[in-house]
Every structure is written in structure tokens, then in C-alpha cells.
Amino acid sequence: MEDALIFLPKLIFTGKELIGENVERITRRMGDLRDVFEDKAAFEVMDPNLIAYHVSSIFPVKEGTPGGLFMGITYLMPGKVGDEYFMTKGHFHSNIDRAEFYWGVEGEGMLILMNEARDVWAERMYPGSLHYIPGGIAHRVANVGNSILTFAASWPSDAGHNYGIIAREGFARRLKEVNGKPELI
Ligand code: S6P
Ligand code: ZN
């Protein structure tokens, strides 16, 4: 009888990887990040097929459903375009008041945050760092190390993604390497 009540988990989180039937994986290549980096000359000589990041996500409910949660893991490659570190596109949530958790899994990164008044600040990411991103705050991550930066995220299923504002206007500051160290400029 007990067998009918006790099940194996449908998903495994190994600490670094999500494993399960419904894990959806997307890949972003340099060619998908055309508007992201400042140094266009450096960008143009890079291979547009070069992988910048993968995201593995689970969507237990339909996107837009109120009350559910999603989870994803991002694997961001090391590298720079000119003196700017490889980074994610970055977004506000479409339902702008929706929050999100990020946490560092491996590698060295910087979580870059911007409010609607366009004030920008950043938090260091490293294995075990935990970041609460309140609603109304745009977020993007840069890899400031020499190895893959892996971080996990969990966000509400009705958050949605607004990439448009960032694609058009960017963040008000850029994270660049200055004298070997990351600086918000
Ligand atoms: C989703 C969450 C992450 C990002 C991922 C890639 O709300 O913030 O899973 O989607 O890190 O970043 P971006 O900005 O390209 O979606
Ligand atoms: Zn988000």
C-alpha cells in the first residue's frame, strides 16, 4: 500500500544541474547579443556562433499563471568584448513588481541591478551567494572570472520578461575591466 503513496522526485537538482523530463534548455550566442556590448568593433570580429550562455529551466505551470514558481540555471561563459565582460541580456519583469532570487553556484560574477530611476549598483556573486532581487529592478549578470559562472534563479510564474527597455536603453552603467578589476562605469 505504501508504494502507492511514496514517489520518486520528478526532478533532481545536483547542485549544478537540473535533471528531469521537462527541463527546457535555451542557448544564447554572441549573435543574439548584438545590442548588449558597447565596443561594436570588438563585437564585429567575434564569431556570432560563439556560445555566451545556456539556461536550463523548469516551468511547472504555464507561463503567466499567478501563484506558481519557475526555476532556472544559467551557465555564463568567461570572456570579454573589448573591456566589457560577457553578460546576460538583462531584463525587467513584465509584471514589474515581481521579485526573484538568484544564487551563485560556481565561478565569479557580478549581479548588476538598476531601478526604474536608472540608478545602477552591483553585488558580487560566488558559490553560495544569495541575492534577493526586489520587484521593479532590472537584473543582468556578468562573468568576471576565468571559468564558467553558474547561478540559479527562482521567479514567479507570472513575472514575464521585458527585454525591450534594456535592448533600447541599456543599463545606465557598464561593468568593465579596469586595471584588471571590475568597475561600474
Ligand atoms: C529569469 C531569470 C534567469 C534569466 C537568465 C538569462 O527571470 O532572470 O533565468 O532569464 O539568467 O538572462 P536573460 O536576461 O537573458 O533572460
Ligand atoms: Zn528575471
PDB file of C-alpha atoms in Angstrom, residues 11 76 166:
ATOM      1  CA  LEU A  11      13.334  16.460 -10.798  1.00  0.00           C
ATOM      2  CA  LEU A  76      27.608  32.033 -18.481  1.00  0.00           C
ATOM      3  CA  ILE A 166      17.155  47.189 -21.814  1.00  0.00           C
TER       4      ILE A 166
END
